[in-house]
Amino acid sequence: MLGRPRHALDLGPAEGREAVFLARRGVATTGVDLSAAQVDRASRWWKDTPGLRFVHAEAVDYLTSSTAPFDAVYSVWGAVWFTDPELLFPLVARNLAPGGIFAFSQAEPSPGAYGPQPMHGKWLEGRESGLTVLRWQYTPQMWADLLKRHGFTDVDARILPAPGGEGLGTLLVRAHGPA
Ligand SMILES: C[S@@+](CC[C@H](N)C(=O)[O-])C[C@H]1O[C@@H](n2cnc3c(N)ncnc32)[C@H](O)[C@@H]1O
């Protein structure tokens, strides 16, 4: 999915399992997560892994001020799901090295529920009233069109069926940054 990156950026790593996987294979990996608790835990769990660091920041804020180009930017059911692509995609493009890869996954969209969708998760119960978390959902073709409009090339967007064929599958998207 990511080719052979030297520097990778994980948007929304939470516990950092994918980031540590890459770092153990010699990829200098930065994980950016807006949850201080997740960043604190991942930093403690993987503190002895060379080439791995976790940063407490919101993805758009981080990419706005970052100057180090990455060979791969990826997000596993992470920040890409929760961020307006019209804001995020130009920043990802700007932070990719030439030939760099942008890849992300998230749940398959429910039919007809496209664009920003309010999240109704059990984990939101008991939080302060009025808190709304949005998730951006589109069909593979809509994601491909969005990416192409922002200059990405070689876009491959597809749905991987759920194991056993029941329930929602996984949306998987991969593209090259603008030339
Ligand atoms: C469902 S978890 C996925 C975690 C991990 N990638 C995995 O596969 O287990 C989503 C993570 O994205 C983070 N996140 C959501 N929106 C974000 C944003 N705008 N900027 C940075 N992190 C964000 C959340 O804090 C959370 O840790």
XYZ file of N, CA and C and ligand atoms in Angstrom:
564
model
N 0.826 -1.221 0.000
C 0.000 0.000 0.000
C 0.855 1.265 0.000
N 1.936 1.275 0.752
C 2.701 2.511 0.946
C 3.996 2.541 0.147
N 4.287 1.520 -0.638
C 5.563 1.463 -1.336
C 6.687 1.223 -0.337
N 7.810 1.904 -0.548
C 8.947 1.746 0.382
C 9.342 3.109 0.933
N 8.511 3.655 1.817
C 8.788 5.015 2.304
C 9.984 5.053 3.254
N 10.645 6.215 3.296
C 11.670 6.447 4.332
C 11.050 7.209 5.493
N 10.129 8.123 5.158
C 9.433 8.901 6.187
C 7.930 8.753 5.978
N 7.225 8.390 7.047
C 5.771 8.210 6.938
C 5.064 9.017 8.024
N 3.843 9.430 7.703
C 3.009 10.180 8.645
C 1.695 9.447 8.828
N 1.358 9.114 10.079
C 0.104 8.449 10.430
C -0.850 9.488 11.002
N -1.985 9.708 10.334
C -2.974 10.685 10.803
C -4.032 9.968 11.638
N -3.948 10.123 12.961
C -4.902 9.461 13.859
C -4.482 8.054 14.231
N -3.278 7.873 14.786
C -2.767 6.514 15.056
C -3.353 5.862 16.303
N -3.977 6.632 17.188
C -4.467 6.107 18.478
C -3.353 5.323 19.173
N -3.505 4.011 19.313
C -2.498 3.218 20.041
C -1.197 3.045 19.264
N -1.205 3.369 17.991
C 0.031 3.383 17.212
C 0.479 2.039 16.691
N -0.437 1.090 16.533
C -0.008 -0.250 16.098
C 0.578 -0.248 14.683
N -0.034 0.514 13.777
C 0.508 0.545 12.411
C 1.822 1.319 12.384
N 1.896 2.386 13.178
C 3.120 3.209 13.200
C 4.309 2.403 13.724
N 4.110 1.622 14.763
C 5.226 0.834 15.305
C 5.609 -0.282 14.337
N 4.638 -0.815 13.633
C 4.916 -1.827 12.608
C 5.893 -1.257 11.572
N 5.627 -0.044 11.104
C 6.496 0.578 10.100
C 7.860 0.916 10.680
N 7.867 1.518 11.876
C 9.140 1.932 12.483
C 10.058 0.734 12.682
N 9.498 -0.416 13.040
C 10.326 -1.618 13.225
C 10.926 -2.105 11.913
N 10.368 -1.630 10.806
C 10.933 -1.978 9.494
C 11.802 -0.868 8.946
N 12.183 0.066 9.808
C 13.140 1.096 9.413
C 12.544 2.347 8.820
N 11.208 2.497 8.870
C 10.567 3.704 8.345
C 10.453 4.735 9.473
N 11.066 5.887 9.307
C 10.913 6.957 10.303
C 9.461 7.405 10.283
N 8.749 7.184 11.386
C 7.292 7.366 11.383
C 6.846 8.352 12.461
N 5.991 9.286 12.048
C 5.391 10.251 12.970
C 3.895 9.975 13.029
N 3.361 9.863 14.238
C 1.923 9.702 14.421
C 1.356 10.970 15.034
N 0.290 11.509 14.432
C -0.325 12.752 14.917
C -1.757 12.459 15.331
N -2.059 12.694 16.597
C -3.407 12.392 17.087
C -3.881 13.529 17.988
N -5.189 13.876 17.868
C -5.684 14.989 18.689
C -6.025 14.560 20.107
N -5.991 13.264 20.384
C -6.270 12.790 21.736
C -4.983 12.739 22.553
N -4.929 13.583 23.592
C -3.738 13.601 24.449
C -3.549 12.252 25.133
N -4.668 11.606 25.499
C -4.565 10.304 26.185
C -3.962 9.251 25.266
N -4.379 9.258 23.994
C -3.835 8.273 23.041
C -2.354 8.525 22.790
N -1.988 9.801 22.633
C -0.585 10.136 22.362
C 0.279 9.743 23.553
N -0.217 10.008 24.742
C 0.533 9.673 25.961
C 0.727 8.156 26.054
N -0.344 7.401 25.793
C -0.254 5.944 25.899
C 0.667 5.354 24.831
N 0.479 5.790 23.578
C 1.324 5.261 22.496
C 2.793 5.605 22.751
N 3.055 6.813 23.218
C 4.439 7.221 23.478
C 5.062 6.340 24.555
N 4.267 5.983 25.570
C 4.790 5.117 26.648
C 4.970 3.688 26.152
N 3.987 3.165 25.444
C 4.054 1.765 24.993
C 5.257 1.521 24.092
N 5.504 2.465 23.176
C 6.501 2.226 22.128
C 7.732 3.096 22.316
N 8.029 3.496 23.543
C 9.107 4.467 23.773
C 10.476 3.935 23.371
N 10.658 2.637 23.323
C 11.969 2.079 22.985
C 12.128 1.786 21.493
N 11.155 2.213 20.691
C 11.241 1.945 19.247
C 11.938 3.101 18.539
N 13.110 2.860 17.953
C 13.797 3.948 17.239
C 12.990 4.405 16.033
N 13.102 5.699 15.726
C 12.472 6.237 14.514
C 10.978 6.421 14.615
N 10.438 6.406 15.836
C 8.985 6.533 16.008
C 8.688 7.653 16.996
N 7.762 8.553 16.616
C 7.359 9.590 17.568
C 5.883 9.889 17.395
N 5.280 10.304 18.490
C 3.862 10.657 18.477
C 3.727 12.120 18.875
N 2.862 12.835 18.137
C 2.679 14.266 18.350
C 1.212 14.518 18.686
N 1.005 15.319 19.714
C -0.368 15.689 20.083
C -0.783 16.909 19.260
N -1.590 16.707 18.244
C -2.034 17.828 17.393
C -3.231 17.377 16.575
N -3.960 18.356 16.099
C -5.042 18.084 15.144
C -4.394 17.995 13.754
N -4.894 17.090 12.928
C -4.226 16.780 11.660
C -4.057 18.016 10.764
N -5.123 18.806 10.602
C -5.042 19.990 9.726
C -4.031 20.991 10.288
N -4.055 21.194 11.609
C -3.103 22.127 12.240
C -1.675 21.652 12.012
N -1.452 20.349 12.223
C -0.097 19.806 12.071
C 0.398 19.984 10.639
N -0.439 19.615 9.680
C -0.017 19.684 8.278
C 0.164 21.124 7.813
N -0.553 22.049 8.427
C -0.425 23.460 8.059
C 0.950 23.996 8.411
N 1.513 23.521 9.533
C 2.805 24.081 9.970
C 3.984 23.153 9.700
N 3.719 21.924 9.221
C 4.813 20.980 8.990
C 5.604 21.368 7.739
N 6.902 21.160 7.805
C 7.744 21.489 6.651
C 8.495 20.272 6.121
N 8.495 19.157 6.877
C 9.236 17.967 6.441
C 8.372 17.158 5.484
N 8.817 16.929 4.262
C 7.996 16.126 3.344
C 7.990 14.652 3.739
N 6.873 13.991 3.518
C 6.733 12.564 3.820
C 6.595 11.779 2.517
N 7.158 10.568 2.515
C 7.018 9.697 1.348
C 5.655 9.012 1.356
N 5.077 8.889 2.550
C 3.752 8.272 2.662
C 2.975 8.957 3.786
N 1.730 9.284 3.495
C 0.794 9.778 4.517
C -0.361 8.792 4.524
N -0.679 8.245 5.707
C -1.740 7.246 5.750
C -2.610 7.441 6.990
N -3.766 6.797 6.977
C -4.725 6.948 8.068
C -5.610 5.711 8.100
N -5.516 4.943 9.169
C -6.270 3.694 9.290
C -7.487 3.954 10.185
N -8.632 4.136 9.554
C -9.859 4.495 10.288
C -9.554 5.668 11.224
N -8.740 6.599 10.732
C -8.202 7.662 11.586
C -8.717 9.037 11.208
N -7.821 10.040 11.251
C -8.218 11.438 11.127
C -8.873 11.755 9.780
N -8.506 11.047 8.720
C -9.091 11.358 7.404
C -10.604 11.186 7.445
N -11.040 10.205 8.207
C -12.476 9.946 8.339
C -13.208 11.131 8.979
N -12.517 11.830 9.862
C -13.151 12.852 10.696
C -12.810 14.277 10.268
N -12.262 14.429 9.064
C -11.794 15.756 8.647
C -12.343 16.090 7.260
N -12.748 17.335 7.083
C -13.261 17.784 5.793
C -12.168 17.614 4.728
N -12.409 16.769 3.727
C -11.360 16.538 2.724
C -10.982 17.788 1.941
N -11.909 18.740 1.844
C -11.579 19.979 1.112
C -10.485 20.771 1.842
N -10.418 20.611 3.166
C -9.342 21.239 3.941
C -8.099 20.368 3.966
N -8.335 19.070 4.142
C -7.220 18.148 4.382
C -6.415 17.819 3.129
N -7.097 17.554 2.019
C -6.378 17.030 0.847
C -5.303 17.986 0.306
N -5.574 19.302 0.213
C -4.494 20.190 -0.265
C -3.282 20.166 0.667
N -3.533 20.005 1.966
C -2.422 19.981 2.927
C -1.639 18.679 2.836
N -2.343 17.570 2.635
C -1.641 16.296 2.433
C -0.779 16.406 1.177
N -1.365 16.940 0.108
C -0.624 17.068 -1.158
C 0.648 17.883 -0.960
N 0.531 18.953 -0.202
C 1.685 19.845 0.028
C 2.775 19.180 0.859
N 2.393 18.219 1.697
C 3.346 17.569 2.604
C 3.906 16.254 2.070
N 3.510 15.888 0.845
C 4.039 14.663 0.243
C 5.272 14.971 -0.596
N 6.290 14.132 -0.463
C 7.463 14.237 -1.333
C 7.044 13.814 -2.745
N 7.820 14.205 -3.770
C 7.489 13.768 -5.131
C 7.369 12.247 -5.195
N 6.302 11.769 -5.816
C 6.075 10.328 -5.907
C 5.465 9.731 -4.649
N 5.167 10.577 -3.675
C 4.646 10.099 -2.386
C 3.239 9.511 -2.503
N 2.899 8.695 -1.509
C 1.617 7.975 -1.524
C 0.729 8.425 -0.366
N -0.534 8.621 -0.684
C -1.555 8.928 0.323
C -2.519 7.745 0.344
N -2.714 7.148 1.513
C -3.602 5.984 1.619
C -4.435 6.092 2.886
N -5.693 5.712 2.773
C -6.528 5.714 3.983
C -7.634 4.677 3.887
N -8.133 4.309 5.065
C -9.248 3.366 5.148
C -10.252 3.883 6.166
N -11.459 3.396 6.032
C -12.530 3.715 6.976
C -13.696 2.793 6.641
N -14.766 2.914 7.399
C -15.904 2.039 7.120
C -16.543 2.391 5.777
N -17.064 1.384 5.130
C -17.870 1.592 3.919
C -19.037 2.521 4.256
N -19.380 3.480 3.369
C -20.508 4.360 3.698
C -21.831 3.608 3.630
N -22.759 4.010 4.486
C -24.116 3.488 4.339
C -24.698 4.101 3.075
N -25.483 3.341 2.313
C -26.007 3.861 1.041
C -26.752 5.184 1.229
N -26.363 6.179 0.440
C -27.056 7.465 0.459
C -26.577 8.426 1.534
N -25.773 7.955 2.470
C -25.322 8.833 3.571
C -23.963 9.413 3.207
N -23.961 10.408 2.330
C -22.702 10.937 1.827
C -22.445 12.353 2.344
N -21.149 12.706 2.371
C -20.765 14.004 2.923
C -20.561 13.870 4.426
N -20.520 14.999 5.159
C -20.312 14.932 6.611
C -21.525 14.337 7.317
N -21.305 13.294 8.078
C -22.392 12.596 8.777
C -22.169 12.676 10.281
N -23.193 13.117 11.037
C -23.030 13.144 12.487
C -22.858 11.736 13.036
N -21.940 11.603 13.972
C -21.627 10.279 14.500
C -22.473 9.984 15.728
N -23.089 8.807 15.725
C -23.884 8.384 16.874
C -23.219 7.155 17.458
N -22.205 7.363 18.234
C -21.504 6.222 18.823
C -21.821 6.125 20.301
N -21.775 4.877 20.799
C -22.046 4.692 22.229
C -21.051 5.483 23.068
N -19.812 5.639 22.518
C -18.796 6.306 23.307
C -19.088 7.783 23.505
N -20.065 8.329 22.728
C -20.405 9.742 22.916
C -21.414 9.948 24.036
N -22.054 8.843 24.472
C -23.072 8.986 25.521
C -22.434 9.533 26.793
N -23.163 10.427 27.435
C -22.671 10.957 28.699
C -21.741 12.143 28.530
N -21.320 12.418 27.273
C -20.500 13.610 27.052
C -21.401 14.841 27.117
N -20.770 16.013 27.126
C -21.559 17.227 27.228
C -22.534 17.310 26.052
N -23.750 17.753 26.341
C -24.740 17.797 25.283
C -24.298 18.811 24.235
N -24.651 18.559 22.990
C -24.278 19.471 21.920
C -23.012 19.040 21.214
N -22.280 18.073 21.771
C -21.063 17.606 21.106
C -21.436 16.765 19.885
N -20.955 17.191 18.724
C -21.214 16.424 17.509
C -19.891 16.097 16.849
N -19.717 14.839 16.490
C -18.528 14.439 15.750
C -18.973 14.075 14.345
N -18.308 14.659 13.364
C -18.671 14.393 11.968
C -17.687 13.418 11.337
N -18.249 12.532 10.514
C -17.417 11.624 9.716
C -17.746 11.868 8.250
N -16.705 11.952 7.421
C -16.933 12.186 5.988
C -17.017 10.865 5.264
N -18.127 10.642 4.595
C -18.363 9.380 3.898
C -18.712 9.639 2.436
N -18.088 8.882 1.553
C -18.398 8.963 0.125
C -18.231 7.584 -0.488
N -18.771 7.424 -1.679
C -18.521 6.191 -2.433
C -17.072 6.213 -2.930
N -16.527 5.057 -3.323
C -15.174 5.054 -3.888
C -15.027 6.028 -5.065
N -16.033 6.085 -5.948
C -15.940 6.995 -7.100
C -15.900 8.458 -6.650
N -16.688 8.785 -5.624
C -16.677 10.175 -5.123
C -15.313 10.520 -4.514
N -14.723 9.576 -3.769
C -13.381 9.827 -3.215
C -12.374 10.010 -4.337
N -12.492 9.174 -5.357
C -11.545 9.270 -6.473
C -11.672 10.636 -7.156
N -12.908 11.092 -7.367
C -13.109 12.398 -8.017
C -12.543 13.527 -7.152
N -12.777 13.444 -5.842
C -12.254 14.466 -4.923
C -10.725 14.528 -4.984
N -10.111 13.356 -4.937
C -8.639 13.310 -4.957
C -8.100 13.857 -6.270
N -8.729 13.480 -7.374
C -8.246 13.958 -8.682
C -8.395 15.475 -8.772
N -9.487 15.986 -8.228
C -9.692 17.448 -8.245
C -8.598 18.172 -7.476
N -8.012 17.491 -6.485
C -6.923 18.103 -5.707
C -5.553 17.701 -6.237
N -5.521 17.135 -7.442
C -4.245 16.908 -8.107
C -3.627 15.543 -7.893
N -4.285 14.673 -7.119
C -3.735 13.328 -6.900
C -3.901 12.506 -8.184
N -3.021 11.522 -8.341
C -3.055 10.697 -9.556
C -3.081 9.216 -9.166
N -3.242 8.357 -10.163
C -3.229 6.898 -9.960
C -4.135 6.491 -8.793
N -5.327 7.033 -8.752
C -6.214 6.788 -7.609
C -6.843 5.401 -7.711
N -6.769 4.666 -6.616
C -7.446 3.362 -6.526
C -8.329 3.416 -5.283
N -9.631 3.417 -5.463
C -10.567 3.479 -4.338
C -11.529 2.308 -4.463
N -11.659 1.529 -3.405
C -12.496 0.325 -3.493
C -13.083 -0.037 -2.124
N -14.041 -0.928 -2.148
C -14.614 -1.461 -0.913
C -14.145 -2.904 -0.751
N -13.558 -3.219 0.382
C -13.235 -4.604 0.711
C -14.405 -5.159 1.503
N -15.031 -6.233 1.034
C -16.204 -6.761 1.752
C -15.831 -7.210 3.167
N -16.796 -7.107 4.056
C -16.572 -7.578 5.426
C -16.362 -9.091 5.411
N -15.545 -9.601 6.337
C -15.371 -11.065 6.400
C -16.728 -11.738 6.577
N -16.974 -12.771 5.790
C -18.259 -13.463 5.883
C -19.354 -12.773 5.090
N -19.036 -11.595 4.521
C -20.003 -10.902 3.670
C -21.114 -10.203 4.431
N -21.043 -10.157 5.764
C -22.113 -9.494 6.529
C -21.606 -8.178 7.108
N -22.503 -7.181 7.174
C -22.122 -5.887 7.742
C -21.375 -5.040 6.727
N -20.943 -3.877 7.197
C -20.266 -2.942 6.306
C -18.847 -3.406 6.033
N -18.394 -3.162 4.832
C -17.020 -3.475 4.479
C -16.092 -2.315 4.844
N -14.890 -2.373 4.292
C -13.891 -1.322 4.531
C -13.608 -0.594 3.225
N -13.695 0.726 3.294
C -13.295 1.549 2.159
C -11.773 1.701 2.197
N -11.119 1.431 1.086
C -9.666 1.511 1.016
C -9.290 2.388 -0.171
N -8.507 3.427 0.090
C -8.171 4.398 -0.950
C -6.660 4.601 -0.978
N -6.115 4.669 -2.184
C -4.672 4.888 -2.353
C -4.471 5.774 -3.570
N -3.559 6.741 -3.428
C -3.295 7.636 -4.560
C -1.870 8.154 -4.476
N -1.349 8.622 -5.605
C -0.069 9.315 -5.608
C -0.308 10.814 -5.491
N 0.620 11.490 -4.824
C 0.517 12.932 -4.694
C 0.689 13.611 -6.056
N 0.292 14.891 -6.120
C 0.427 15.637 -7.364
C 1.887 15.666 -7.821
N 2.103 15.584 -9.120
C 3.484 15.579 -9.649
C 4.139 16.926 -9.384
C -10.959 4.932 15.266
S -9.402 5.579 15.871
C -8.271 4.721 14.771
C -6.955 4.451 15.397
C -5.894 3.639 14.657
N -5.520 4.216 13.380
C -6.264 2.162 14.512
O -6.363 1.697 13.395
O -6.460 1.506 15.526
C -9.411 7.253 15.276
C -8.269 8.122 15.830
O -8.198 9.325 15.048
C -7.974 10.421 15.918
N -8.455 11.634 15.241
C -9.733 11.897 14.850
N -9.793 13.100 14.252
C -8.526 13.600 14.255
C -7.943 14.809 13.771
N -8.689 15.734 13.153
N -6.627 14.997 13.945
C -5.850 14.061 14.565
N -6.353 12.917 15.047
C -7.672 12.670 14.893
C -8.726 10.067 17.185
O -8.241 10.774 18.301
C -8.465 8.547 17.272
O -7.310 8.269 18.030
